[in-house]
Coordinates of C-alpha atoms in Angstrom, one line a residue:
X1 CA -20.7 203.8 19.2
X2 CA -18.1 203.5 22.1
X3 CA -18.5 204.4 25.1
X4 CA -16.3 205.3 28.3
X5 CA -16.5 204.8 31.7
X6 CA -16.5 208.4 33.8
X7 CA -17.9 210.0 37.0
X8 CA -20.2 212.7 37.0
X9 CA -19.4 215.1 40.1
X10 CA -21.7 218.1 41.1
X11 CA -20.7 220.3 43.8
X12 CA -23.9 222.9 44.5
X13 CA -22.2 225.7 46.2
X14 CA -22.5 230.0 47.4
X15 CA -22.1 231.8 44.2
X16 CA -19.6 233.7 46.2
X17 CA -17.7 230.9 46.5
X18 CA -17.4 230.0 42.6
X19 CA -13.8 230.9 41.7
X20 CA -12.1 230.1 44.5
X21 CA -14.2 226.2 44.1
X22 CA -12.9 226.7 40.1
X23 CA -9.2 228.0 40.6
X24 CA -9.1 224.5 43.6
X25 CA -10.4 221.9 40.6
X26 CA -8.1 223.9 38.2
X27 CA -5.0 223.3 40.7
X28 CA -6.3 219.6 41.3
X29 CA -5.7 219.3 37.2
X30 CA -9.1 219.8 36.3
X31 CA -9.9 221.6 32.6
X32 CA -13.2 220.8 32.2
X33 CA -16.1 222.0 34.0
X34 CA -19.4 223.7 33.7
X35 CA -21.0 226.6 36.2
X36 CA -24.8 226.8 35.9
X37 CA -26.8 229.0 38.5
X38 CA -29.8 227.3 40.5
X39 CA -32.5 228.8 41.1
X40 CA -34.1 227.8 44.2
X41 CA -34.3 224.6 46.3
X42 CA -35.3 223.1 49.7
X43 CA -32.5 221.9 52.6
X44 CA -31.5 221.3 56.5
X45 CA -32.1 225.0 56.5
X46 CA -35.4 225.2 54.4
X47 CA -36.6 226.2 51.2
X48 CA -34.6 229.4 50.1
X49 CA -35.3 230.9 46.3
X50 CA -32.6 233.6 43.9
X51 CA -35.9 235.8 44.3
X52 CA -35.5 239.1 45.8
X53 CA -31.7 238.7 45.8
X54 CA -29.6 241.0 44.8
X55 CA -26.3 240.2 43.0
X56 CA -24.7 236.8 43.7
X57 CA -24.4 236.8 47.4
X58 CA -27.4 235.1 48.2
X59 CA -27.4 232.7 45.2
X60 CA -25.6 229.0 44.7
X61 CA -24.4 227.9 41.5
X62 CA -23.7 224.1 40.3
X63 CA -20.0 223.2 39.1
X64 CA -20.7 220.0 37.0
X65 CA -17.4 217.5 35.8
X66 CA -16.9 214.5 33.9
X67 CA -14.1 213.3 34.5
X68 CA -11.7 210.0 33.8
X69 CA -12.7 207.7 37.2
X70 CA -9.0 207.8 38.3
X71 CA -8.9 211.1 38.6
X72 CA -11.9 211.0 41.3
X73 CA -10.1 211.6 44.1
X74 CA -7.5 214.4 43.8
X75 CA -11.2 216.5 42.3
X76 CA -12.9 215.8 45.4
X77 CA -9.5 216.5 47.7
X78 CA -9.7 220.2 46.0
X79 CA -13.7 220.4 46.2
X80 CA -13.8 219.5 49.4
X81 CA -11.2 221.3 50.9
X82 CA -13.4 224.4 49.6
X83 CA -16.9 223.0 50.7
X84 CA -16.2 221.8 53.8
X85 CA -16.1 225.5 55.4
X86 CA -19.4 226.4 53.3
X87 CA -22.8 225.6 52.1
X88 CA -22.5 223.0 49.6
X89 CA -22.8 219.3 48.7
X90 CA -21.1 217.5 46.1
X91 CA -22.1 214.3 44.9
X92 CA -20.8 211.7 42.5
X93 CA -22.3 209.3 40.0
X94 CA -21.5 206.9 37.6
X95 CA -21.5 208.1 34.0
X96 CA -20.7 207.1 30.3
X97 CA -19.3 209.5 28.0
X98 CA -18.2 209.2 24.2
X99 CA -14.9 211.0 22.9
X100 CA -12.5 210.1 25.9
X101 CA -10.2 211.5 24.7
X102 CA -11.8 214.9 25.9
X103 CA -11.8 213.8 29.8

């Protein structure tokens, strides 16, 4: 089977911050994403857990993309532009994907 070159971005960032990080990718021209919550992890500031939280206030969430690598750097223009005032990090890797067509 064929596959295509892509990058894999993940921006980990406040739950609070979630549309206005999806409504920047979607103004940037990106379609495709995918929000998942996180749990719990470990940082510059420590370990911190969604336990005992109420709402989304306290949580982060993970916006992952696959997209075509040309269109790398307009995505991380409009993720940044959101991240840079927050907690967040967004890192990028080097993916393969099948259907293109799709990115």
């Amino acid at each position: 089977m064929k596959m295509h070159n892509a990058k894999r971005v993940e921006i980990i960032i406040e739950a609070v911050m979630e549309r206005q990080l999806t409504n920047a990718l979607n103004g940037a021209g990106v379609t495709g994403y995918t929000v998942l919550p996180v749990s719990g992890g470990s940082g510059r500031s420590g370990q911190w857990s969604r336990e005992g939280q109420v709402g989304r206030a306290g949580g982060m969430v993970a916006v992952i993309c696959l997209i075509r690598p040309e269109r790398l750097d307009d995505l991380l223009e409009a993720a940044f532009a959101v991240v840079e005032r927050h907690i967040g990090v967004v890192s990028v890797s080097d993916t393969q994907v099948l259907r293109a067509e799709r990115f």
